[in-house]
Structure formats: C-alpha cells, structure tokens
C-alpha cells in the first residue's frame, strides 16, 4: 500500500507509515472482514426470524383486528433486535483502528496526547459562563488533543451539547445546541481584560441576547472596533473597552477573521473569548473530526483517511500561528 504525503506537515510520515502501520493492516483487515461478516450474518438471521413471525401472525390472525398490528410489530422488533446484534458484533472495531493510527500520528506530530473518550478531560465551565455555547443539559466530548505547538500549550475537543425540553403533553424532545470544536489555547501575552467575541444578531437580537447575560458575556459593555469587516459579523464585549482595543489592534482582528473562515458557515460559526492567559474558541463543525474507517470500509483507503487526520491536526497549528502573528 502506498502512502502519499499531501501536505508539508506530513513530510517524512510515509516512512513511519511503512514501518509502524502497514505491517498491522493485513491482520486488521482480516479482523474487519470477520466482524463485518459476523454482524451481517446475525442481522439477517434475526431478521429472518422476525419475517417468519410476521408471516405466522398474518396467517394465524387472518381477519383479526390485531393482524396488522402483529405483523408490523414483529417486523419492527425483528429489525430492532437485528440491529442491536449487528452493532454488538462489530463494536470496538473503530477503536482498534484508532488505537493503531492515532499514537503513531501523535508521536510524529510531537508533544501531543490524544484521548478518544474525553468526557472528563476538558472543562466546559468558562465556555458556558461566557455564553460561548448555549444552555445545555448534556455534553458529549470525544477526540481530545492536548499538547504544545510552536511553544504554545493547547487543548481541543470535539463536542456535541444537547438540551432536553418537555411539552405540555409531557413528551420530551432532545435538540442539539452545539456541534463542533472547542479550543483552549495559551495566549502569548495575557489579556488585560476579559473579552468576548460573538455573533452579531442585529440591534434587536443583540439587545435580547444581552438581557440574560448579567455582567458576563454579552452583559459586558459593547466595544466599537472601527473595523468594518469585523463589525459586519461580530460584536466585541469587554470589561475595559480601551484595554481591549489596545490588545486587539486591527491587524489582529484580521487574523480573527481568518480563524472564523475555518468554521462551518464561516464567521457566523465562530465565537471566542480572551480570558487571562487563555484564548477560548468555538467553531461550528458538522463534518467528522479525526474520522477513522468503519467496519464496512476496506482498509485499502486508510492512507487518505490519515491525510485527513493531519488536515484536522493542522487546524490548531494554523490558529496558533495567527494568534502569535
């Protein structure tokens, strides 16, 4: 299998791939095929039983009021149980691929730690306090990367935040409040005042959003930046307006606009804050992050997926470079 280095940050990785990853792929592909075939076999076996029960219900309950209910119920239960059996048979495969690829990439990248199950490794407290993310009930975090890049400490994680509401009939509904990437990056120099950069919703929308922020987040005084392009998309709030303007000159706001361009949807998908020594960044993202091939995908395309992993890693490098400029 050939590995083609597609970006400068991958230079030299092909040799590492041939040495540490390729020798394991044949065994892993055999495991994938076995799990895939086992899952498919269990799925169709249980579905066959469900269809048989549905046919029996159709014949035995002919002209009965419950005939249609029994037939549909048998098929639905069969489909549900078959899906569970297939999932159980293939469970753990993506983690096996992940455990092969990610340690090698992290070693090559240097001073990088990776945690696939990141539920307790990244604090959301200040993101919620500063209203960088909306109100939520549950958080699901995974794929945390933490380390040093160009001498700057950072941590990033993929997050999905959800909120559950109940209607007048007592039925609950869970909606996704946020899906994307969260960053915590050390600042080259501490912020002299707490600063929030958030989306501009227009005069009425901004006023409404600020009503529920107290003296934090949008509740802090609004600061005019005299940067037309920035003002077209964002509002800047800070406890000390002059200190914020001194800390964020026009050229730096240009860099923030470049960072915003990396979010899904462009500037409307970014929120950020400067809080002491930390730069807190929120980027909307619906695309997969650090995706590994699933059990239905042959491993002959693994090199392309690793290219995408490096592309995801390069995002934090680009952000740090812009913060230091």
C-alpha atoms as a printed R data frame, in Angstrom:
    type eleno elety resid chain resno       x       y      z
1   ATOM     1    CA   UNK     A     1   0.000   0.000  0.000
2   ATOM     2    CA   UNK     A     2   1.342   3.417 -0.953
3   ATOM     3    CA   UNK     A     3   1.213   6.401  1.360
4   ATOM     4    CA   UNK     A     4   1.181   9.758 -0.407
5   ATOM     5    CA   UNK     A     5   2.135  12.794  1.692
6   ATOM     6    CA   UNK     A     6  -0.309  15.523  0.663
7   ATOM     7    CA   UNK     A     7   0.748  18.456  2.850
8   ATOM     8    CA   UNK     A     8   4.034  19.853  4.184
9   ATOM     9    CA   UNK     A     9   3.182  18.830  7.749
10  ATOM    10    CA   UNK     A    10   3.208  15.183  6.633
11  ATOM    11    CA   UNK     A    11   6.731  15.324  5.210
12  ATOM    12    CA   UNK     A    12   8.545  12.201  6.367
13  ATOM    13    CA   UNK     A    13   5.441  10.370  7.593
14  ATOM    14    CA   UNK     A    14   5.422   7.876  4.698
15  ATOM    15    CA   UNK     A    15   8.476   6.152  6.162
16  ATOM    16    CA   UNK     A    16   6.788   5.985  9.570
17  ATOM    17    CA   UNK     A    17   3.622   4.596  7.939
18  ATOM    18    CA   UNK     A    18   5.520   1.766  6.249
19  ATOM    19    CA   UNK     A    19   7.380   0.958  9.451
20  ATOM    20    CA   UNK     A    20   4.626   1.133 12.099
21  ATOM    21    CA   UNK     A    21   1.216   0.976 10.406
22  ATOM    22    CA   UNK     A    22   1.384  -1.029  7.185
23  ATOM    23    CA   UNK     A    23   2.639  -4.257  8.861
24  ATOM    24    CA   UNK     A    24  -0.527  -4.301 11.021
25  ATOM    25    CA   UNK     A    25  -3.031  -3.679  8.255
26  ATOM    26    CA   UNK     A    26  -3.381  -7.233  6.911
27  ATOM    27    CA   UNK     A    27  -4.270  -8.570 10.352
28  ATOM    28    CA   UNK     A    28  -6.627  -5.649 10.968
29  ATOM    29    CA   UNK     A    29  -8.323  -6.131  7.593
30  ATOM    30    CA   UNK     A    30  -8.884  -9.806  8.462
31  ATOM    31    CA   UNK     A    31 -10.449  -8.755 11.747
32  ATOM    32    CA   UNK     A    32 -12.640  -6.230  9.940
33  ATOM    33    CA   UNK     A    33 -13.915  -8.793  7.434
34  ATOM    34    CA   UNK     A    34 -14.656 -11.314 10.193
35  ATOM    35    CA   UNK     A    35 -16.577  -8.767 12.289
36  ATOM    36    CA   UNK     A    36 -18.403  -7.450  9.222
37  ATOM    37    CA   UNK     A    37 -19.452 -10.953  8.099
38  ATOM    38    CA   UNK     A    38 -20.465 -11.967 11.621
39  ATOM    39    CA   UNK     A    39 -22.567  -8.831 12.068
40  ATOM    40    CA   UNK     A    40 -24.263  -9.267  8.709
41  ATOM    41    CA   UNK     A    41 -24.974 -12.942  9.368
42  ATOM    42    CA   UNK     A    42 -26.531 -12.222 12.774
43  ATOM    43    CA   UNK     A    43 -28.571  -9.374 11.310
44  ATOM    44    CA   UNK     A    44 -30.162 -11.485  8.584
45  ATOM    45    CA   UNK     A    45 -30.658 -14.490 10.873
46  ATOM    46    CA   UNK     A    46 -32.669 -12.446 13.365
47  ATOM    47    CA   UNK     A    47 -34.478 -10.563 10.605
48  ATOM    48    CA   UNK     A    48 -35.425 -13.950  9.100
49  ATOM    49    CA   UNK     A    49 -36.966 -14.941 12.410
50  ATOM    50    CA   UNK     A    50 -38.829 -11.638 12.528
51  ATOM    51    CA   UNK     A    51 -40.190 -12.140  8.994
52  ATOM    52    CA   UNK     A    52 -41.217 -15.699  9.851
53  ATOM    53    CA   UNK     A    53 -43.097 -14.484 12.921
54  ATOM    54    CA   UNK     A    54 -44.735 -11.744 10.848
55  ATOM    55    CA   UNK     A    55 -45.889 -14.306  8.249
56  ATOM    56    CA   UNK     A    56 -47.200 -16.546 11.018
57  ATOM    57    CA   UNK     A    57 -49.109 -13.632 12.534
58  ATOM    58    CA   UNK     A    58 -50.555 -12.780  9.131
59  ATOM    59    CA   UNK     A    59 -51.800 -16.340  8.596
60  ATOM    60    CA   UNK     A    60 -52.982 -17.131 12.113
61  ATOM    61    CA   UNK     A    61 -54.656 -13.790 12.739
62  ATOM    62    CA   UNK     A    62 -56.406 -13.505  9.384
63  ATOM    63    CA   UNK     A    63 -59.395 -11.161  9.651
64  ATOM    64    CA   UNK     A    64 -58.481 -10.403 13.274
65  ATOM    65    CA   UNK     A    65 -58.422  -6.810 14.466
66  ATOM    66    CA   UNK     A    66 -54.821  -7.189 15.632
67  ATOM    67    CA   UNK     A    67 -53.477  -8.780 12.458
68  ATOM    68    CA   UNK     A    68 -51.841  -5.658 11.021
69  ATOM    69    CA   UNK     A    69 -50.502  -4.600 14.400
70  ATOM    70    CA   UNK     A    70 -48.923  -8.034 14.978
71  ATOM    71    CA   UNK     A    71 -47.315  -8.142 11.538
72  ATOM    72    CA   UNK     A    72 -45.823  -4.655 11.769
73  ATOM    73    CA   UNK     A    73 -44.798  -5.220 15.379
74  ATOM    74    CA   UNK     A    74 -42.984  -8.457 14.526
75  ATOM    75    CA   UNK     A    75 -41.052  -6.784 11.717
76  ATOM    76    CA   UNK     A    76 -40.199  -3.753 13.831
77  ATOM    77    CA   UNK     A    77 -38.987  -5.825 16.784
78  ATOM    78    CA   UNK     A    78 -37.011  -8.071 14.436
79  ATOM    79    CA   UNK     A    79 -35.346  -5.062 12.824
80  ATOM    80    CA   UNK     A    80 -34.527  -3.536 16.205
81  ATOM    81    CA   UNK     A    81 -33.042  -6.718 17.675
82  ATOM    82    CA   UNK     A    82 -31.157  -7.484 14.450
83  ATOM    83    CA   UNK     A    83 -29.635  -4.029 14.507
84  ATOM    84    CA   UNK     A    84 -28.532  -4.481 18.119
85  ATOM    85    CA   UNK     A    85 -26.971  -7.863 17.322
86  ATOM    86    CA   UNK     A    86 -25.084  -6.435 14.350
87  ATOM    87    CA   UNK     A    87 -23.861  -3.476 16.387
88  ATOM    88    CA   UNK     A    88 -22.658  -5.759 19.178
89  ATOM    89    CA   UNK     A    89 -20.789  -7.953 16.703
90  ATOM    90    CA   UNK     A    90 -18.931  -5.007 15.172
91  ATOM    91    CA   UNK     A    91 -18.470  -2.961 18.350
92  ATOM    92    CA   UNK     A    92 -14.931  -1.935 19.094
93  ATOM    93    CA   UNK     A    93 -13.570  -2.077 15.551
94  ATOM    94    CA   UNK     A    94 -13.252   1.680 15.075
95  ATOM    95    CA   UNK     A    95 -11.473   1.870 18.423
96  ATOM    96    CA   UNK     A    96  -8.983  -0.764 17.235
97  ATOM    97    CA   UNK     A    97  -8.214   1.282 14.106
98  ATOM    98    CA   UNK     A    98  -7.974   4.400 16.246
99  ATOM    99    CA   UNK     A    99  -5.503   2.727 18.612
100 ATOM   100    CA   UNK     A   100  -3.284   1.805 15.682
101 ATOM   101    CA   UNK     A   101  -3.272   5.158 13.877
102 ATOM   102    CA   UNK     A   102  -3.516   7.914 16.471
103 ATOM   103    CA   UNK     A   103  -0.485   7.072 18.679
104 ATOM   104    CA   UNK     A   104   1.689   6.969 15.560
105 ATOM   105    CA   UNK     A   105   0.393  10.325 14.304
106 ATOM   106    CA   UNK     A   106   0.806  11.888 17.770
107 ATOM   107    CA   UNK     A   107   4.390  10.624 18.061
108 ATOM   108    CA   UNK     A   108   5.181  12.057 14.639
109 ATOM   109    CA   UNK     A   109   3.472  15.376 15.438
110 ATOM   110    CA   UNK     A   110   5.424  15.648 18.699
111 ATOM   111    CA   UNK     A   111   4.428  16.533 22.284
112 ATOM   112    CA   UNK     A   112   0.828  15.525 21.671
113 ATOM   113    CA   UNK     A   113  -1.565  13.472 23.770
114 ATOM   114    CA   UNK     A   114  -4.786  12.028 22.396
115 ATOM   115    CA   UNK     A   115  -7.845  10.781 24.252
116 ATOM   116    CA   UNK     A   116 -10.682   9.314 22.235
117 ATOM   117    CA   UNK     A   117 -13.015   9.225 25.241
118 ATOM   118    CA   UNK     A   118 -12.562  12.770 26.520
119 ATOM   119    CA   UNK     A   119 -15.600  13.176 28.733
120 ATOM   120    CA   UNK     A   120 -13.613  14.269 31.804
121 ATOM   121    CA   UNK     A   121 -10.557  15.760 30.173
122 ATOM   122    CA   UNK     A   122 -11.841  19.146 29.040
123 ATOM   123    CA   UNK     A   123 -13.643  21.678 31.237
124 ATOM   124    CA   UNK     A   124 -16.641  23.487 29.741
125 ATOM   125    CA   UNK     A   125 -17.215  25.810 32.696
126 ATOM   126    CA   UNK     A   126 -15.922  29.053 31.209
127 ATOM   127    CA   UNK     A   127 -17.415  28.318 27.785
128 ATOM   128    CA   UNK     A   128 -20.809  28.164 29.473
129 ATOM   129    CA   UNK     A   129 -20.124  31.088 31.823
130 ATOM   130    CA   UNK     A   130 -19.164  33.406 28.966
131 ATOM   131    CA   UNK     A   131 -22.108  32.232 26.832
132 ATOM   132    CA   UNK     A   132 -19.767  30.922 24.145
133 ATOM   133    CA   UNK     A   133 -22.155  27.980 23.917
134 ATOM   134    CA   UNK     A   134 -25.882  27.932 24.543
135 ATOM   135    CA   UNK     A   135 -27.570  26.452 27.571
136 ATOM   136    CA   UNK     A   136 -27.409  22.653 27.562
137 ATOM   137    CA   UNK     A   137 -28.282  19.641 29.720
138 ATOM   138    CA   UNK     A   138 -25.839  17.017 28.474
139 ATOM   139    CA   UNK     A   139 -22.410  17.143 26.884
140 ATOM   140    CA   UNK     A   140 -20.718  14.511 24.753
141 ATOM   141    CA   UNK     A   141 -16.984  15.015 24.282
142 ATOM   142    CA   UNK     A   142 -14.538  12.900 22.298
143 ATOM   143    CA   UNK     A   143 -11.273  13.087 20.362
144 ATOM   144    CA   UNK     A   144  -9.383  15.401 22.713
145 ATOM   145    CA   UNK     A   145  -5.958  16.546 21.560
146 ATOM   146    CA   UNK     A   146  -3.645  18.268 24.016
147 ATOM   147    CA   UNK     A   147  -0.037  19.319 23.691
148 ATOM   148    CA   UNK     A   148   2.366  22.032 22.602
149 ATOM   149    CA   UNK     A   149   2.618  23.570 19.144
150 ATOM   150    CA   UNK     A   150   5.249  26.180 18.305
151 ATOM   151    CA   UNK     A   151   5.895  26.572 22.036
152 ATOM   152    CA   UNK     A   152   2.204  27.203 22.847
153 ATOM   153    CA   UNK     A   153   0.110  24.889 25.042
154 ATOM   154    CA   UNK     A   154  -3.323  23.980 23.728
155 ATOM   155    CA   UNK     A   155  -6.229  21.583 24.117
156 ATOM   156    CA   UNK     A   156  -9.041  20.915 21.682
157 ATOM   157    CA   UNK     A   157 -12.007  18.583 21.672
158 ATOM   158    CA   UNK     A   158 -14.977  17.628 19.527
159 ATOM   159    CA   UNK     A   159 -18.229  18.381 21.356
160 ATOM   160    CA   UNK     A   160 -21.949  17.816 20.991
161 ATOM   161    CA   UNK     A   161 -24.144  19.655 23.501
162 ATOM   162    CA   UNK     A   162 -27.834  18.825 23.846
163 ATOM   163    CA   UNK     A   163 -30.848  20.208 25.660
164 ATOM   164    CA   UNK     A   164 -33.995  18.308 26.574
165 ATOM   165    CA   UNK     A   165 -37.350  20.083 26.802
166 ATOM   166    CA   UNK     A   166 -40.804  18.839 27.755
167 ATOM   167    CA   UNK     A   167 -44.002  19.941 26.011
168 ATOM   168    CA   UNK     A   168 -47.447  20.445 27.525
169 ATOM   169    CA   UNK     A   169 -48.288  16.759 26.987
170 ATOM   170    CA   UNK     A   170 -45.270  15.646 28.964
171 ATOM   171    CA   UNK     A   171 -43.380  14.446 25.904
172 ATOM   172    CA   UNK     A   172 -39.650  15.175 25.948
173 ATOM   173    CA   UNK     A   173 -37.603  16.336 22.989
174 ATOM   174    CA   UNK     A   174 -33.809  16.482 22.796
175 ATOM   175    CA   UNK     A   175 -32.193  19.007 20.470
176 ATOM   176    CA   UNK     A   176 -28.550  19.670 19.630
177 ATOM   177    CA   UNK     A   177 -27.434  23.060 20.970
178 ATOM   178    CA   UNK     A   178 -23.917  22.852 19.572
179 ATOM   179    CA   UNK     A   179 -21.830  20.529 17.456
180 ATOM   180    CA   UNK     A   180 -18.243  21.373 16.633
181 ATOM   181    CA   UNK     A   181 -14.799  22.014 18.081
182 ATOM   182    CA   UNK     A   182 -13.776  23.719 21.311
183 ATOM   183    CA   UNK     A   183 -10.262  25.085 21.882
184 ATOM   184    CA   UNK     A   184  -8.333  26.337 24.882
185 ATOM   185    CA   UNK     A   185  -5.024  27.908 23.807
186 ATOM   186    CA   UNK     A   186  -2.373  29.701 25.893
187 ATOM   187    CA   UNK     A   187  -2.005  33.331 24.882
188 ATOM   188    CA   UNK     A   188   1.473  34.722 24.086
189 ATOM   189    CA   UNK     A   189   0.633  37.597 26.443
190 ATOM   190    CA   UNK     A   190  -2.251  37.640 28.959
191 ATOM   191    CA   UNK     A   191  -5.373  39.577 28.107
192 ATOM   192    CA   UNK     A   192  -5.589  42.759 30.210
193 ATOM   193    CA   UNK     A   193  -9.365  42.413 30.440
194 ATOM   194    CA   UNK     A   194 -11.938  39.747 29.777
195 ATOM   195    CA   UNK     A   195 -13.027  39.985 26.123
196 ATOM   196    CA   UNK     A   196 -15.873  38.252 24.301
197 ATOM   197    CA   UNK     A   197 -16.263  37.999 20.529
198 ATOM   198    CA   UNK     A   198 -19.659  36.775 19.485
199 ATOM   199    CA   UNK     A   199 -22.013  36.791 16.538
200 ATOM   200    CA   UNK     A   200 -23.819  39.994 15.560
201 ATOM   201    CA   UNK     A   201 -27.562  39.255 15.538
202 ATOM   202    CA   UNK     A   202 -28.598  42.804 14.687
203 ATOM   203    CA   UNK     A   203 -29.655  45.535 17.077
204 ATOM   204    CA   UNK     A   204 -32.803  43.843 18.396
205 ATOM   205    CA   UNK     A   205 -31.255  40.377 18.594
206 ATOM   206    CA   UNK     A   206 -28.150  41.639 20.366
207 ATOM   207    CA   UNK     A   207 -30.225  43.543 22.925
208 ATOM   208    CA   UNK     A   208 -32.381  40.478 23.608
209 ATOM   209    CA   UNK     A   209 -29.336  38.201 23.986
210 ATOM   210    CA   UNK     A   210 -27.666  40.627 26.395
211 ATOM   211    CA   UNK     A   211 -30.723  40.760 28.674
212 ATOM   212    CA   UNK     A   212 -29.938  37.312 30.110
213 ATOM   213    CA   UNK     A   213 -26.153  37.645 30.449
214 ATOM   214    CA   UNK     A   214 -25.823  39.556 33.730
215 ATOM   215    CA   UNK     A   215 -22.411  41.225 33.853
216 ATOM   216    CA   UNK     A   216 -20.673  38.464 31.888
217 ATOM   217    CA   UNK     A   217 -20.564  37.582 28.212
218 ATOM   218    CA   UNK     A   218 -22.873  39.880 26.270
219 ATOM   219    CA   UNK     A   219 -23.617  41.601 29.558
220 ATOM   220    CA   UNK     A   220 -20.200  43.268 29.413
221 ATOM   221    CA   UNK     A   221 -20.058  46.682 27.663
222 ATOM   222    CA   UNK     A   222 -20.024  46.577 23.884
223 ATOM   223    CA   UNK     A   223 -16.836  47.897 22.259
224 ATOM   224    CA   UNK     A   224 -16.699  49.589 18.841
225 ATOM   225    CA   UNK     A   225 -13.632  48.346 16.959
226 ATOM   226    CA   UNK     A   226 -13.791  50.664 13.904
227 ATOM   227    CA   UNK     A   227 -13.066  47.576 11.799
228 ATOM   228    CA   UNK     A   228 -15.929  47.446  9.226
229 ATOM   229    CA   UNK     A   229 -15.474  43.817  8.152
230 ATOM   230    CA   UNK     A   230 -15.222  42.605 11.740
231 ATOM   231    CA   UNK     A   231 -18.239  44.665 12.817
232 ATOM   232    CA   UNK     A   232 -20.261  43.219  9.925
233 ATOM   233    CA   UNK     A   233 -20.108  39.773 11.513
234 ATOM   234    CA   UNK     A   234 -19.250  40.159 15.184
235 ATOM   235    CA   UNK     A   235 -19.833  42.054 18.395
236 ATOM   236    CA   UNK     A   236 -16.970  42.645 20.795
237 ATOM   237    CA   UNK     A   237 -17.662  42.982 24.530
238 ATOM   238    CA   UNK     A   238 -15.133  43.734 27.289
239 ATOM   239    CA   UNK     A   239 -14.962  44.950 30.876
240 ATOM   240    CA   UNK     A   240 -12.387  47.575 29.845
241 ATOM   241    CA   UNK     A   241 -13.018  48.954 26.351
242 ATOM   242    CA   UNK     A   242  -9.718  50.781 25.870
243 ATOM   243    CA   UNK     A   243  -7.661  47.874 27.154
244 ATOM   244    CA   UNK     A   244  -9.464  45.574 24.719
245 ATOM   245    CA   UNK     A   245  -8.806  47.889 21.775
246 ATOM   246    CA   UNK     A   246  -5.126  48.186 22.698
247 ATOM   247    CA   UNK     A   247  -4.859  44.406 22.978
248 ATOM   248    CA   UNK     A   248  -6.710  43.682 19.697
249 ATOM   249    CA   UNK     A   249  -5.408  46.046 17.001
250 ATOM   250    CA   UNK     A   250  -6.890  45.977 13.523
251 ATOM   251    CA   UNK     A   251  -4.282  43.551 12.162
252 ATOM   252    CA   UNK     A   252  -5.149  41.079 14.904
253 ATOM   253    CA   UNK     A   253  -8.855  41.373 14.093
254 ATOM   254    CA   UNK     A   254  -7.905  40.475 10.511
255 ATOM   255    CA   UNK     A   255  -6.345  37.282 11.880
256 ATOM   256    CA   UNK     A   256  -9.507  36.521 13.841
257 ATOM   257    CA   UNK     A   257 -11.473  36.818 10.612
258 ATOM   258    CA   UNK     A   258  -9.151  34.204  9.085
259 ATOM   259    CA   UNK     A   259  -9.771  31.897 12.017
260 ATOM   260    CA   UNK     A   260 -13.523  32.418 11.600
261 ATOM   261    CA   UNK     A   261 -13.257  31.272  7.983
262 ATOM   262    CA   UNK     A   262 -12.330  27.761  9.223
263 ATOM   263    CA   UNK     A   263 -15.752  27.260 10.860
264 ATOM   264    CA   UNK     A   264 -18.647  25.627  9.044
265 ATOM   265    CA   UNK     A   265 -20.693  28.535  7.751
266 ATOM   266    CA   UNK     A   266 -17.787  30.977  8.037
267 ATOM   267    CA   UNK     A   267 -17.869  33.851 10.578
268 ATOM   268    CA   UNK     A   268 -21.354  33.010 11.863
269 ATOM   269    CA   UNK     A   269 -19.902  29.719 13.131
270 ATOM   270    CA   UNK     A   270 -17.244  31.235 15.428
271 ATOM   271    CA   UNK     A   271 -17.306  32.604 18.978
272 ATOM   272    CA   UNK     A   272 -14.223  33.400 21.038
273 ATOM   273    CA   UNK     A   273 -13.024  34.901 24.303
274 ATOM   274    CA   UNK     A   274  -9.782  36.180 25.789
275 ATOM   275    CA   UNK     A   275  -9.713  35.347 29.479
276 ATOM   276    CA   UNK     A   276  -6.455  35.876 31.346
277 ATOM   277    CA   UNK     A   277  -3.860  33.590 29.783
278 ATOM   278    CA   UNK     A   278  -6.425  31.603 27.771
279 ATOM   279    CA   UNK     A   279  -7.922  32.017 24.331
280 ATOM   280    CA   UNK     A   280 -11.231  30.138 24.240
281 ATOM   281    CA   UNK     A   281 -12.517  29.342 20.771
282 ATOM   282    CA   UNK     A   282 -15.728  27.760 19.496
283 ATOM   283    CA   UNK     A   283 -16.036  26.619 15.887
284 ATOM   284    CA   UNK     A   284 -19.205  25.090 14.477
285 ATOM   285    CA   UNK     A   285 -18.428  21.926 12.567
286 ATOM   286    CA   UNK     A   286 -20.774  19.261 11.212
287 ATOM   287    CA   UNK     A   287 -18.045  17.378  9.307
288 ATOM   288    CA   UNK     A   288 -16.404  14.397 11.049
289 ATOM   289    CA   UNK     A   289 -13.284  15.153 13.075
290 ATOM   290    CA   UNK     A   290 -10.370  12.683 13.219
291 ATOM   291    CA   UNK     A   291 -12.550  10.123 11.475
292 ATOM   292    CA   UNK     A   292 -11.385   6.505 11.244
293 ATOM   293    CA   UNK     A   293 -12.695   3.935  8.718
294 ATOM   294    CA   UNK     A   294 -15.715   1.953  9.875
295 ATOM   295    CA   UNK     A   295 -16.229  -1.794  9.745
296 ATOM   296    CA   UNK     A   296 -17.902  -1.531  6.322
297 ATOM   297    CA   UNK     A   297 -14.895   0.213  4.741
298 ATOM   298    CA   UNK     A   298 -11.892  -1.795  3.456
299 ATOM   299    CA   UNK     A   299  -8.560  -0.557  4.755
300 ATOM   300    CA   UNK     A   300  -7.080  -0.011  1.310
301 ATOM   301    CA   UNK     A   301  -8.178   3.638  1.664
302 ATOM   302    CA   UNK     A   302  -6.582   4.199  5.079
303 ATOM   303    CA   UNK     A   303  -3.863   6.490  3.707
304 ATOM   304    CA   UNK     A   304  -6.489   9.001  2.549
305 ATOM   305    CA   UNK     A   305  -8.095   8.981  5.991
306 ATOM   306    CA   UNK     A   306  -4.708   9.635  7.622
307 ATOM   307    CA   UNK     A   307  -4.221  12.586  5.254
308 ATOM   308    CA   UNK     A   308  -7.491  13.982  6.657
309 ATOM   309    CA   UNK     A   309  -6.301  13.405 10.230
310 ATOM   310    CA   UNK     A   310  -3.228  15.527  9.517
311 ATOM   311    CA   UNK     A   311  -5.504  18.149  7.992
312 ATOM   312    CA   UNK     A   312  -7.503  18.209 11.243
313 ATOM   313    CA   UNK     A   313  -4.293  18.464 13.294
314 ATOM   314    CA   UNK     A   314  -3.075  21.344 11.155
315 ATOM   315    CA   UNK     A   315  -6.086  23.441 12.174
316 ATOM   316    CA   UNK     A   316  -4.724  24.136 15.647
317 ATOM   317    CA   UNK     A   317  -1.289  24.920 14.195
318 ATOM   318    CA   UNK     A   318  -2.850  27.482 11.877
319 ATOM   319    CA   UNK     A   319  -4.828  29.088 14.710
320 ATOM   320    CA   UNK     A   320  -1.764  29.322 16.951
321 ATOM   321    CA   UNK     A   321   0.264  30.864 14.133
322 ATOM   322    CA   UNK     A   322  -2.414  33.532 13.643
323 ATOM   323    CA   UNK     A   323  -2.547  34.241 17.401
324 ATOM   324    CA   UNK     A   324   1.226  34.738 17.509
325 ATOM   325    CA   UNK     A   325   1.362  36.988 14.439
